[in-house]
Amino acid sequence: MSQGEYLFTSESVSEGHPDKVADRISDAVVDAYMTLDPQSRVGAETLVTTNCIVMAGEVRGPGTLDAAGLEDIARTCVRDIGYEQDGFHWKNARVEVLIHSQSADIAVGVDAAGNKSEGAGDQGIMFGYACRETEVLMPAPIHYSHAILRSLAEARHSGAEPGLGPDSKSQVTLQYENGKPVRATSVVVSTQHAEDLSQDDVRKIVRPHVENVLPEGWMCPEDEFYVNPTGRFVIGGPDSDCGLTGRKIIVDTYGGSSPHGGGAFSGKDPSKVDRSAAYAARYLARNVVAAELSEKCVIQISYAIGVAKPLSVYVNTYGTGQVDEGKLAGALTEVMDLTPRGIRDHLHLDKPIYARTAAYGHFGRAPEADGGFSWEREDLVEDLKAALT
């Protein structure tokens, strides 16, 4: 194949995947603290396994949210996802709460005091990406992988497909020609199901969801359409595999189409730049592409713990840019304050908007009226153009 002709694959996992159950609980903890005090500091981690949930981490916020309240949050998340199975049940699972107060040493470095600005909650590098492969400016393989599982989840929650279980995975491989996706060459969907459904039954359930998600004419050949390839997926979720917060960072972002700094999002309040700066980088990249300044764009931002100002801002438009990349990087810092406080204020991140991000990707979602997915807005287009003139 030439450089412009290749296959590329991305995967997604559903809200019932063990790692996503853990992410959902951790992000619900963030939301609970942000509801009580928008200045709360939260670093929550969750482990889920057979009828057991372990919550750990560090927080600084209202003491009214005690162990009993945190346990109730975990049970509510599991119930909403839909787990009422012998091996993992929202009511019967044992819940252990090991969340404790945040280190005072971290607080000294991060908090604003006197003439010192609020510093980054950790060192690190964060990436944001956007491209013209889909209407939401996301890479097509991860976009369609998410959409298949969202469609199946909606059918399960509505009662239209009661034989489906909460745990599922998808994987979409697309053919690229001249650097653009043109068709699927294979699709893999594995979904938990009721005991009385055969592999053929599940295949019939899954097929229309795949066909409806993919663009017309993109469906893969029949012998490359794999549904529950092992033949059976009755035991699933945390009963079949341990789940941990933060293990699906590529699923959460761009499906491998872009570099990743390595930091997870879920369970972290927006003072942690692993989360907030990754959102800012996506926001800027989306606005660059929306402004037709490039066909695709990756942005890297780096920080040092306790230091407000980013150490670097890097832009790569992969040869598709309409302006010099160095000049574009300078314009980005003009149109948005990239300090931790600046990001939080600009994107209105001090709100309980995080549990909804825990499954089906943090990017490519529609901005919501209450501030959810604010980093998907395209409201910097004119400011960027003005800064470059």
C-alpha positions as MATLAB code, in Angstrom:
seq = 'MSQGEYLFTSESVSEGHPDKVADRISDAVVDAYMTLDPQSRVGAETLVTTNCIVMAGEVRGPGTLDAAGLEDIARTCVRDIGYEQDGFHWKNARVEVLIHSQSADIAVGVDAAGNKSEGAGDQGIMFGYACRETEVLMPAPIHYSHAILRSLAEARHSGAEPGLGPDSKSQVTLQYENGKPVRATSVVVSTQHAEDLSQDDVRKIVRPHVENVLPEGWMCPEDEFYVNPTGRFVIGGPDSDCGLTGRKIIVDTYGGSSPHGGGAFSGKDPSKVDRSAAYAARYLARNVVAAELSEKCVIQISYAIGVAKPLSVYVNTYGTGQVDEGKLAGALTEVMDLTPRGIRDHLHLDKPIYARTAAYGHFGRAPEADGGFSWEREDLVEDLKAALT';
ca = [
       0.000    0.000    0.000;
       1.135    3.559   -0.645;
       1.523    6.054    2.169;
      -2.039    7.230    1.610;
      -3.471    3.696    1.523;
      -3.563    1.749    4.768;
      -5.746    0.061    7.353;
      -6.255    1.594   10.793;
      -8.077    0.084   13.776;
      -9.517    1.523   16.974;
     -11.509   -0.079   19.779;
     -14.074    1.040   22.319;
     -15.546   -0.534   25.445;
     -18.985   -0.038   26.976;
     -20.005    1.484   30.294;
     -20.264   -2.076   31.669;
     -16.665   -2.992   30.901;
     -14.897   -3.504   34.258;
     -12.462   -0.615   33.715;
     -15.323    1.671   32.753;
     -17.336    0.690   35.826;
     -14.315    1.817   37.840;
     -14.026    5.052   35.838;
     -17.723    5.795   36.342;
     -17.495    5.400   40.115;
     -14.357    7.537   40.335;
     -15.891   10.309   38.232;
     -19.104   10.181   40.259;
     -16.964   10.854   43.333;
     -15.510   13.908   41.575;
     -19.018   15.117   40.754;
     -20.175   14.654   44.331;
     -17.372   16.797   45.700;
     -17.707   19.434   42.957;
     -21.416   19.697   43.738;
     -20.698   20.470   47.385;
     -17.648   22.683   46.773;
     -16.344   23.605   43.285;
     -12.870   24.105   44.775;
     -12.628   20.524   46.028;
      -9.538   18.489   45.240;
     -10.147   14.880   44.253;
      -7.928   12.030   43.160;
     -10.199    8.982   43.314;
      -9.309    5.443   42.267;
     -11.606    2.426   42.088;
     -11.085   -1.322   41.779;
     -13.954   -3.651   40.924;
     -13.959   -7.437   40.940;
     -16.382  -10.249   41.794;
     -18.992   -8.649   44.084;
     -16.413   -6.265   45.483;
     -15.741   -2.542   45.033;
     -12.701   -0.845   46.566;
     -12.571    2.972   46.561;
      -9.264    4.692   47.335;
      -7.554    8.026   46.803;
      -7.086   11.489   48.252;
      -9.566   14.325   48.611;
      -9.858   17.789   50.089;
     -13.418   18.969   50.380;
     -16.537   18.969   52.556;
     -16.425   16.482   55.402;
     -20.149   15.935   55.030;
     -19.400   13.421   52.290;
     -18.483   10.455   54.475;
     -17.783    6.781   53.841;
     -21.478    5.915   53.804;
     -22.143    8.598   51.210;
     -19.262    7.396   49.043;
     -20.504    3.819   49.265;
     -23.950    4.946   48.129;
     -22.354    6.679   45.130;
     -20.662    3.433   44.091;
     -23.837    1.370   44.419;
     -25.852    3.919   42.442;
     -23.320    3.856   39.595;
     -23.400    0.058   39.383;
     -27.207    0.051   39.470;
     -27.451    2.665   36.717;
     -25.061    0.703   34.499;
     -27.314   -2.308   34.954;
     -25.473   -4.890   37.058;
     -27.849   -7.168   38.948;
     -25.948  -10.424   38.443;
     -24.971  -13.107   40.917;
     -21.291  -12.256   40.562;
     -21.707   -8.464   40.564;
     -24.814   -6.826   41.994;
     -25.258   -3.201   42.970;
     -27.022   -4.131   46.181;
     -25.013   -7.161   47.286;
     -21.429   -6.214   46.398;
     -19.068   -5.495   49.294;
     -17.856   -1.876   49.192;
     -14.663   -0.800   50.928;
     -13.961    2.935   51.203;
     -10.289    3.880   51.684;
     -10.454    7.499   50.503;
      -8.548    9.904   52.766;
      -7.330   13.500   52.980;
      -5.012   14.939   50.339;
      -1.328   15.400   51.139;
      -0.580   18.845   52.562;
       2.644   18.914   50.532;
       0.678   18.709   47.280;
      -1.706   21.415   48.460;
       1.186   23.810   49.165;
       2.460   23.458   45.616;
      -0.880   23.642   43.860;
      -2.977   26.204   45.751;
      -2.889   29.899   44.966;
      -1.525   31.972   47.876;
      -0.408   35.588   48.135;
       1.265   36.514   44.855;
       1.529   32.865   43.784;
      -0.862   31.652   41.086;
      -2.574   28.291   41.257;
      -0.071   25.728   40.038;
      -0.499   22.573   37.997;
      -1.602   19.569   40.036;
       1.157   17.464   38.506;
       3.911   17.537   35.928;
       3.162   16.002   32.559;
       2.450   16.333   28.859;
      -1.037   16.431   27.370;
      -2.172   16.107   23.769;
      -5.235   17.240   21.879;
      -6.208   16.253   18.346;
      -8.788   17.022   15.690;
      -9.238   16.035   12.059;
     -11.834   16.210    9.295;
     -12.642   12.490    9.128;
     -16.028   12.960   10.847;
     -18.472   15.810   11.453;
     -17.365   15.997   15.088;
     -13.732   16.323   13.948;
     -12.698   12.983   15.432;
     -10.812   10.075   13.840;
     -13.328    7.792   12.157;
     -12.293    4.395   13.649;
     -12.762    5.447   17.280;
     -15.858    7.506   16.443;
     -17.677    4.536   14.919;
     -16.423    2.128   17.588;
     -18.001    4.335   20.263;
     -21.197    4.796   18.277;
     -21.801    1.052   17.897;
     -21.604    0.499   21.640;
     -23.719    3.553   22.468;
     -26.417    2.218   20.132;
     -26.349   -1.208   21.801;
     -26.435    0.381   25.261;
     -29.439    2.518   24.354;
     -31.288   -0.571   23.145;
     -30.430   -2.407   26.374;
     -31.472    0.452   28.665;
     -34.726    1.070   26.775;
     -35.714   -2.585   27.047;
     -35.648   -3.068   23.275;
     -32.917   -5.695   23.644;
     -33.325   -7.269   27.103;
     -30.999  -10.146   26.183;
     -27.934   -7.911   26.127;
     -25.680   -7.483   29.167;
     -23.773   -4.358   30.233;
     -20.271   -5.522   29.231;
     -19.233   -5.123   25.594;
     -16.366   -4.178   23.298;
     -16.120   -3.073   19.689;
     -13.293   -2.764   17.192;
     -13.482   -1.121   13.776;
     -10.849   -1.383   11.041;
     -11.119    1.151    8.212;
      -9.513    1.275    4.786;
      -7.851    4.601    4.017;
      -7.267    5.817    0.472;
      -5.377    9.038   -0.176;
      -5.327    9.459    3.582;
      -9.132    9.376    3.933;
     -11.346    6.573    5.332;
     -13.534    4.965    2.675;
     -14.927    1.683    4.099;
     -14.729   -0.814    6.938;
     -12.676   -3.929    6.252;
     -13.572   -5.636    9.541;
     -15.785   -5.067   12.555;
     -15.562   -6.929   15.855;
     -18.274   -6.734   18.532;
     -18.266   -8.795   21.708;
     -21.247   -8.302   23.980;
     -22.428   -9.968   27.141;
     -25.736  -11.764   26.645;
     -28.397  -13.866   28.315;
     -27.856  -17.595   28.767;
     -30.586  -18.540   26.285;
     -29.164  -16.584   23.327;
     -26.974  -18.346   20.780;
     -24.085  -16.764   18.916;
     -26.323  -16.439   15.849;
     -29.009  -14.740   17.959;
     -26.509  -12.175   19.217;
     -25.178  -11.625   15.694;
     -28.694  -10.801   14.490;
     -29.144   -8.330   17.358;
     -25.817   -6.598   16.767;
     -25.879   -6.350   12.953;
     -28.408   -3.469   12.531;
     -26.596   -1.392   15.118;
     -23.376   -1.665   13.134;
     -25.048   -1.076    9.785;
     -26.923    1.976   11.086;
     -23.779    3.538   12.546;
     -21.450    3.107    9.585;
     -21.913    5.382    6.551;
     -23.875    3.861    3.687;
     -21.808    1.349    1.750;
     -19.146    1.052    4.456;
     -20.201   -2.286    5.976;
     -17.405   -4.834    6.047;
     -17.532   -8.173    4.164;
     -19.598  -10.850    5.883;
     -16.577  -13.020    6.668;
     -14.918  -10.021    8.386;
     -17.902   -9.303   10.664;
     -17.071  -10.934   13.993;
     -19.658  -11.105   16.779;
     -18.659  -12.830   20.019;
     -15.880  -14.711   18.224;
     -15.330  -17.054   21.194;
     -18.958  -18.140   20.827;
     -20.218  -17.308   24.322;
     -20.148  -14.247   26.601;
     -22.587  -14.834   29.464;
     -20.277  -14.158   32.425;
     -18.969  -10.625   32.043;
     -18.165   -7.396   33.805;
     -16.190   -7.311   37.052;
     -17.176  -10.927   37.777;
     -15.074  -12.057   34.824;
     -12.257   -9.504   34.877;
     -10.928   -7.038   37.426;
     -11.443   -3.367   36.558;
      -9.358   -0.338   37.515;
      -9.711    3.407   37.032;
      -7.608    4.856   34.231;
      -6.790    1.776   32.170;
      -8.575    2.824   28.980;
      -6.740    6.027   28.083;
      -6.635    5.332   24.335;
     -10.339    4.458   24.285;
     -10.978    7.702   26.182;
      -9.129    9.841   23.626;
      -8.386    9.252   19.934;
      -8.130    5.505   19.502;
      -4.414    5.632   18.811;
      -4.651    8.178   15.995;
      -2.823   10.780   18.074;
       0.013   10.734   20.615;
      -0.999   10.413   24.261;
       0.788   11.880   27.254;
      -0.007    8.868   29.446;
      -2.202   10.475   32.078;
      -5.706    9.186   32.748;
      -8.704   11.491   33.222;
     -11.273    9.781   35.415;
     -11.306   10.412   39.154;
      -9.405   13.705   38.871;
     -10.734   17.166   39.598;
      -9.915   19.870   37.013;
      -6.912   21.232   38.939;
      -5.148   18.111   37.648;
      -3.775   19.097   34.255;
      -3.814   15.455   33.153;
      -7.499   16.119   32.672;
      -8.058   19.840   32.237;
      -5.106   20.519   29.924;
      -6.008   17.513   27.762;
      -9.473   19.021   27.432;
      -7.928   22.406   26.583;
      -5.661   20.850   23.967;
      -8.634   19.124   22.292;
     -10.603   22.383   22.452;
      -7.820   24.298   20.728;
      -7.180   21.590   18.127;
     -10.894   21.399   17.295;
     -11.080   25.151   16.831;
      -7.974   25.166   14.613;
      -9.559   22.602   12.296;
     -13.010   24.227   12.493;
     -11.402   27.524   11.477;
     -10.036   25.747    8.378;
      -6.481   26.508    9.427;
      -5.596   22.847    8.849;
      -7.137   19.496    7.922;
      -5.800   17.901   11.081;
      -3.961   19.198   14.099;
      -2.249   17.838   17.189;
      -1.352   20.092   20.119;
       0.962   19.255   23.011;
       1.040   21.240   26.266;
       3.481   20.526   29.117;
       3.527   21.517   32.807;
       5.570   21.278   35.995;
       3.841   20.532   39.297;
       3.104   23.699   41.251;
       3.920   25.968   38.273;
       1.062   27.830   36.603;
       2.545   28.704   33.229;
       2.833   25.864   30.693;
       6.418   24.984   29.857;
       5.690   24.492   26.166;
       2.973   24.582   23.529;
       3.648   22.545   20.371;
       1.530   22.371   17.212;
       1.745   19.899   14.323;
      -0.633   20.197   11.366;
       0.928   17.310    9.410;
       1.615   19.430    6.356;
      -2.022   20.522    6.061;
      -1.661   23.886    7.794;
      -2.565   27.207    6.205;
      -0.296   29.193    8.539;
       3.133   28.743   10.109;
       2.936   26.314   13.034;
       5.079   28.492   15.282;
       2.832   31.466   14.645;
      -0.204   29.276   15.271;
       1.218   28.134   18.630;
       1.636   31.774   19.610;
      -1.928   32.573   18.587;
      -3.262   29.746   20.735;
      -1.692   31.265   23.854;
      -3.231   34.622   22.918;
      -6.791   33.345   22.647;
      -6.729   31.143   25.763;
      -5.073   31.371   29.163;
      -3.436   27.955   29.540;
      -2.695   28.183   33.252;
      -4.680   25.669   35.323;
      -6.961   28.405   36.631;
      -7.318   29.913   33.155;
      -8.405   26.580   31.683;
     -10.882   25.901   34.471;
     -12.447   29.345   34.098;
     -12.542   29.347   30.292;
     -14.100   25.895   30.001;
     -16.206   26.216   33.187;
     -14.797   22.991   34.589;
     -15.651   23.576   38.274;
     -18.964   21.782   37.848;
     -20.256   18.226   38.385;
     -19.948   17.250   34.712;
     -17.612   14.276   34.833;
     -19.509   11.009   35.383;
     -21.034   11.364   31.917;
     -17.544   11.367   30.370;
     -16.596    7.977   31.803;
     -17.780    5.903   28.816;
     -17.848    6.311   25.024;
     -15.024    8.836   24.899;
     -14.296   12.251   26.338;
     -14.120   13.859   22.889;
     -16.391   14.193   19.886;
     -19.446   14.681   22.099;
     -21.995   17.495   21.831;
     -21.552   20.446   24.231;
     -24.329   20.442   26.831;
     -26.353   23.271   28.326;
     -25.029   22.752   31.864;
     -21.389   22.976   30.742;
     -20.780   19.321   29.990;
     -18.279   18.739   27.163;
     -17.571   22.469   26.985;
     -14.231   21.631   25.365;
     -16.152   20.569   22.236;
     -17.368   24.115   21.529;
     -16.112   25.862   18.387;
     -16.305   29.379   19.785;
     -12.654   30.336   19.253;
     -12.761   30.252   15.465;
     -13.047   34.004   14.924;
     -10.607   34.813   17.729;
      -8.011   32.515   16.168;
      -8.432   34.078   12.746;
      -8.097   37.546   14.247;
      -4.954   36.598   16.184;
      -3.314   35.372   12.980;
      -3.984   38.502   10.906;
];
